[in-house]
Amino acid sequence: MIFSRSKSELPGADSALPGREGRQYQVGGTHLTLGNPVETQAPDGFGVAVFGLGCFWGEEKTFWEVPGVWSTSVGYAGGVTPNPTYEEVCTGRTGHAEVVRVIFDPAKVTYDDLLKVFWENHDPTQGMRQGNDRGTQYRSVILTTTPEQQAQAEASREAYQVRMTEAGYGEITTSILPLDKYYYAEDYHQQYLVKNPFGYCPLHATGVSYA
């Protein structure tokens, strides 16, 4: 039955929640730390990167602190259900991961620099979890926005696997695939650790260097 399936199994189109045609909530207007728009297209010449590496509250902060990052937002991607809510994502029946969308200036920070941040700030060998956060929404995933990103991300996974193996870790479970649709999360999730400076969202870095 649909309601008894594990939250650690990705749903198919036949078992995912149906979602809806339009978004039912607002997204914040201005980034509380960077001062640029949250819900926006990238300026001309800028890049967009999307990463899932566990609870998105802490991971958004990890990326907005990187010099050259112009704006960040948190949202849902990689799944089936259109315009999901946070509560729906938490059921495991949307297929979406919690992700961070990063708009960056490639003259100041490269995509490879962001890949380094991604790999070094979580444990990519844990499958459908990060630490005590369990379920498909916490899986490790890179959603690429260009063919060049896809090639770079795949090469970085191979290189980092060597490092992880040397450090005694198992197989990297990170999936790497082109971004289909990105759904912004609710306003209260955006820059959560600014609004809630004592909020709980642990990082799960392994200490293994990317390069």
Tab-separated table of C-alpha atoms in Angstrom:
chain	number	residue	atom	x	y	z
A	1	MET	CA	0.000	0.000	0.000
A	2	ILE	CA	1.112	3.552	-0.702
A	3	PHE	CA	0.828	4.668	2.904
A	4	SER	CA	3.029	1.868	4.245
A	5	ARG	CA	5.925	2.310	1.843
A	6	SER	CA	9.271	3.350	3.261
A	7	LYS	CA	10.329	6.999	3.244
A	8	SER	CA	13.666	5.714	1.978
A	9	GLU	CA	12.204	4.527	-1.315
A	10	LEU	CA	11.614	6.951	-4.168
A	11	PRO	CA	8.007	6.890	-5.376
A	12	GLY	CA	7.058	6.361	-8.981
A	13	ALA	CA	4.603	8.524	-10.886
A	14	ASP	CA	1.803	6.137	-9.947
A	15	SER	CA	2.427	6.368	-6.195
A	16	ALA	CA	3.587	9.992	-5.794
A	17	LEU	CA	1.328	12.677	-4.388
A	18	PRO	CA	-0.541	14.532	-7.161
A	19	GLY	CA	0.498	18.056	-6.164
A	20	ARG	CA	-1.138	21.036	-7.815
A	21	GLU	CA	-0.904	23.424	-10.744
A	22	GLY	CA	0.238	26.494	-8.838
A	23	ARG	CA	2.171	27.366	-5.705
A	24	GLN	CA	0.059	27.947	-2.611
A	25	TYR	CA	2.450	30.143	-0.624
A	26	GLN	CA	4.801	33.129	-0.798
A	27	VAL	CA	8.592	33.160	-1.100
A	28	GLY	CA	10.741	35.859	0.502
A	29	GLY	CA	11.656	38.868	-1.630
A	30	THR	CA	15.183	39.907	-0.609
A	31	HIS	CA	17.977	37.697	0.698
A	32	LEU	CA	18.489	38.614	4.342
A	33	THR	CA	22.268	38.245	4.142
A	34	LEU	CA	23.256	38.930	0.535
A	35	GLY	CA	20.676	41.652	-0.185
A	36	ASN	CA	19.755	40.330	-3.627
A	37	PRO	CA	16.447	38.799	-4.769
A	38	VAL	CA	15.576	35.297	-3.549
A	39	GLU	CA	13.053	34.350	-6.223
A	40	THR	CA	14.817	35.381	-9.420
A	41	GLN	CA	16.532	34.367	-12.601
A	42	ALA	CA	20.320	34.614	-12.699
A	43	PRO	CA	21.757	37.880	-14.018
A	44	ASP	CA	23.382	37.726	-17.442
A	45	GLY	CA	26.682	35.877	-17.296
A	46	PHE	CA	25.983	34.292	-13.912
A	47	GLY	CA	25.569	30.582	-13.232
A	48	VAL	CA	22.988	28.513	-11.369
A	49	ALA	CA	23.892	25.416	-9.353
A	50	VAL	CA	21.540	23.142	-7.403
A	51	PHE	CA	22.697	20.801	-4.630
A	52	GLY	CA	20.995	18.472	-2.169
A	53	LEU	CA	23.098	17.470	0.826
A	54	GLY	CA	20.751	16.990	3.732
A	55	CYS	CA	18.731	19.499	5.748
A	56	PHE	CA	18.587	22.629	3.616
A	57	TRP	CA	18.529	25.123	6.493
A	58	GLY	CA	22.189	24.752	7.378
A	59	GLU	CA	23.365	23.993	3.882
A	60	GLU	CA	21.956	27.239	2.498
A	61	LYS	CA	24.105	29.121	5.014
A	62	THR	CA	27.130	27.074	3.927
A	63	PHE	CA	26.715	28.331	0.368
A	64	TRP	CA	25.736	31.941	1.028
A	65	GLU	CA	29.007	32.347	2.936
A	66	VAL	CA	31.040	31.499	-0.201
A	67	PRO	CA	32.557	34.643	-1.810
A	68	GLY	CA	31.137	35.120	-5.285
A	69	VAL	CA	27.721	33.665	-4.475
A	70	TRP	CA	25.126	36.285	-5.435
A	71	SER	CA	21.987	34.718	-4.010
A	72	THR	CA	20.740	31.457	-2.532
A	73	SER	CA	17.355	29.915	-1.947
A	74	VAL	CA	16.067	26.598	-0.666
A	75	GLY	CA	13.533	24.440	-2.412
A	76	TYR	CA	12.468	21.048	-3.659
A	77	ALA	CA	13.695	19.232	-6.766
A	78	GLY	CA	14.477	15.844	-8.248
A	79	GLY	CA	11.053	14.343	-7.669
A	80	VAL	CA	7.645	13.885	-9.230
A	81	THR	CA	5.008	15.947	-7.400
A	82	PRO	CA	4.394	19.422	-8.903
A	83	ASN	CA	4.426	22.400	-6.518
A	84	PRO	CA	4.846	20.347	-3.333
A	85	THR	CA	4.603	21.710	0.185
A	86	TYR	CA	7.165	21.026	2.886
A	87	GLU	CA	4.721	18.738	4.670
A	88	GLU	CA	4.256	16.716	1.476
A	89	VAL	CA	7.996	16.430	0.876
A	90	CYS	CA	8.399	15.129	4.429
A	91	THR	CA	6.058	12.212	3.694
A	92	GLY	CA	8.550	10.778	1.211
A	93	ARG	CA	5.787	10.599	-1.401
A	94	THR	CA	6.931	13.440	-3.672
A	95	GLY	CA	10.376	12.105	-4.595
A	96	HIS	CA	11.861	15.546	-4.074
A	97	ALA	CA	15.047	16.292	-2.170
A	98	GLU	CA	15.630	19.353	-0.033
A	99	VAL	CA	18.006	21.409	-2.172
A	100	VAL	CA	19.880	24.710	-2.255
A	101	ARG	CA	19.786	26.810	-5.433
A	102	VAL	CA	22.938	28.897	-5.797
A	103	ILE	CA	23.306	31.852	-8.159
A	104	PHE	CA	26.981	32.657	-8.575
A	105	ASP	CA	29.366	34.963	-10.406
A	106	PRO	CA	31.768	32.688	-12.320
A	107	ALA	CA	34.333	35.500	-12.410
A	108	LYS	CA	34.575	35.185	-8.615
A	109	VAL	CA	33.754	31.557	-7.860
A	110	THR	CA	33.830	28.585	-10.226
A	111	TYR	CA	31.446	25.653	-10.407
A	112	ASP	CA	34.314	23.436	-9.313
A	113	ASP	CA	34.717	25.623	-6.220
A	114	LEU	CA	31.051	24.984	-5.418
A	115	LEU	CA	31.507	21.261	-5.991
A	116	LYS	CA	34.283	21.347	-3.397
A	117	VAL	CA	31.883	22.962	-0.911
A	118	PHE	CA	29.266	20.349	-1.739
A	119	TRP	CA	31.490	17.308	-1.277
A	120	GLU	CA	33.226	18.545	1.858
A	121	ASN	CA	30.089	19.529	3.769
A	122	HIS	CA	28.205	16.232	3.981
A	123	ASP	CA	28.695	12.492	3.845
A	124	PRO	CA	27.793	11.408	0.289
A	125	THR	CA	27.895	7.699	1.146
A	126	GLN	CA	24.784	7.570	3.340
A	127	GLY	CA	22.079	6.893	0.760
A	128	MET	CA	18.656	8.201	1.751
A	129	ARG	CA	19.795	10.035	4.862
A	130	GLN	CA	22.235	12.404	6.497
A	131	GLY	CA	22.984	11.467	10.076
A	132	ASN	CA	19.727	11.141	11.998
A	133	ASP	CA	17.762	12.827	9.198
A	134	ARG	CA	16.315	9.882	7.303
A	135	GLY	CA	14.298	9.767	4.110
A	136	THR	CA	14.512	10.507	0.418
A	137	GLN	CA	14.379	14.267	1.002
A	138	TYR	CA	17.829	14.117	2.655
A	139	ARG	CA	19.626	12.216	-0.111
A	140	SER	CA	22.791	13.490	-1.748
A	141	VAL	CA	22.105	14.859	-5.226
A	142	ILE	CA	23.570	17.276	-7.754
A	143	LEU	CA	21.088	18.723	-10.242
A	144	THR	CA	22.947	20.269	-13.148
A	145	THR	CA	21.840	23.211	-15.281
A	146	THR	CA	24.234	22.809	-18.253
A	147	PRO	CA	25.951	19.895	-20.011
A	148	GLU	CA	29.269	21.299	-18.815
A	149	GLN	CA	28.088	21.095	-15.208
A	150	GLN	CA	26.979	17.512	-15.759
A	151	ALA	CA	30.414	16.503	-17.024
A	152	GLN	CA	32.216	18.381	-14.241
A	153	ALA	CA	30.001	16.926	-11.532
A	154	GLU	CA	30.445	13.363	-12.767
A	155	ALA	CA	34.220	13.810	-12.931
A	156	SER	CA	34.245	15.290	-9.437
A	157	ARG	CA	32.333	12.290	-8.070
A	158	GLU	CA	34.919	9.915	-9.498
A	159	ALA	CA	37.769	11.961	-8.068
A	160	TYR	CA	36.160	12.294	-4.653
A	161	GLN	CA	35.439	8.583	-4.528
A	162	VAL	CA	39.182	7.986	-4.572
A	163	ARG	CA	39.593	10.318	-1.594
A	164	MET	CA	36.703	8.735	0.295
A	165	THR	CA	37.962	5.202	-0.334
A	166	GLU	CA	41.403	6.169	0.931
A	167	ALA	CA	39.746	7.520	4.081
A	168	GLY	CA	37.879	4.257	4.674
A	169	TYR	CA	34.424	5.255	3.441
A	170	GLY	CA	32.209	3.220	1.150
A	171	GLU	CA	30.611	3.953	-2.200
A	172	ILE	CA	29.332	7.439	-2.936
A	173	THR	CA	25.553	7.327	-3.467
A	174	THR	CA	25.184	10.835	-4.888
A	175	SER	CA	22.976	10.989	-7.965
A	176	ILE	CA	23.881	13.489	-10.675
A	177	LEU	CA	21.268	14.429	-13.245
A	178	PRO	CA	19.989	17.444	-15.168
A	179	LEU	CA	17.609	19.693	-13.264
A	180	ASP	CA	14.013	19.330	-14.421
A	181	LYS	CA	12.051	21.726	-12.221
A	182	TYR	CA	12.953	23.628	-9.089
A	183	TYR	CA	10.217	24.560	-6.633
A	184	TYR	CA	10.979	27.290	-4.105
A	185	ALA	CA	10.326	26.344	-0.491
A	186	GLU	CA	8.053	28.363	1.764
A	187	ASP	CA	9.221	31.769	2.994
A	188	TYR	CA	9.869	30.566	6.545
A	189	HIS	CA	12.517	28.147	5.229
A	190	GLN	CA	14.449	30.813	3.310
A	191	GLN	CA	17.561	31.956	5.220
A	192	TYR	CA	16.195	29.954	8.126
A	193	LEU	CA	19.308	30.317	10.273
A	194	VAL	CA	19.123	34.105	10.041
A	195	LYS	CA	15.538	34.067	11.225
A	196	ASN	CA	16.299	31.323	13.768
A	197	PRO	CA	19.971	31.713	14.757
A	198	PHE	CA	19.745	28.854	17.264
A	199	GLY	CA	17.923	26.565	14.856
A	200	TYR	CA	18.909	22.906	14.752
A	201	CYS	CA	20.402	21.772	11.459
A	202	PRO	CA	23.658	19.842	11.876
A	203	LEU	CA	26.228	19.481	9.139
A	204	HIS	CA	27.657	16.038	8.463
A	205	ALA	CA	31.055	16.760	6.972
A	206	THR	CA	33.451	13.799	6.885
A	207	GLY	CA	36.649	15.831	7.029
A	208	VAL	CA	37.788	14.346	3.709
A	209	SER	CA	39.296	17.030	1.475
A	210	TYR	CA	38.075	17.356	-2.105
A	211	ALA	CA	41.489	18.440	-3.377
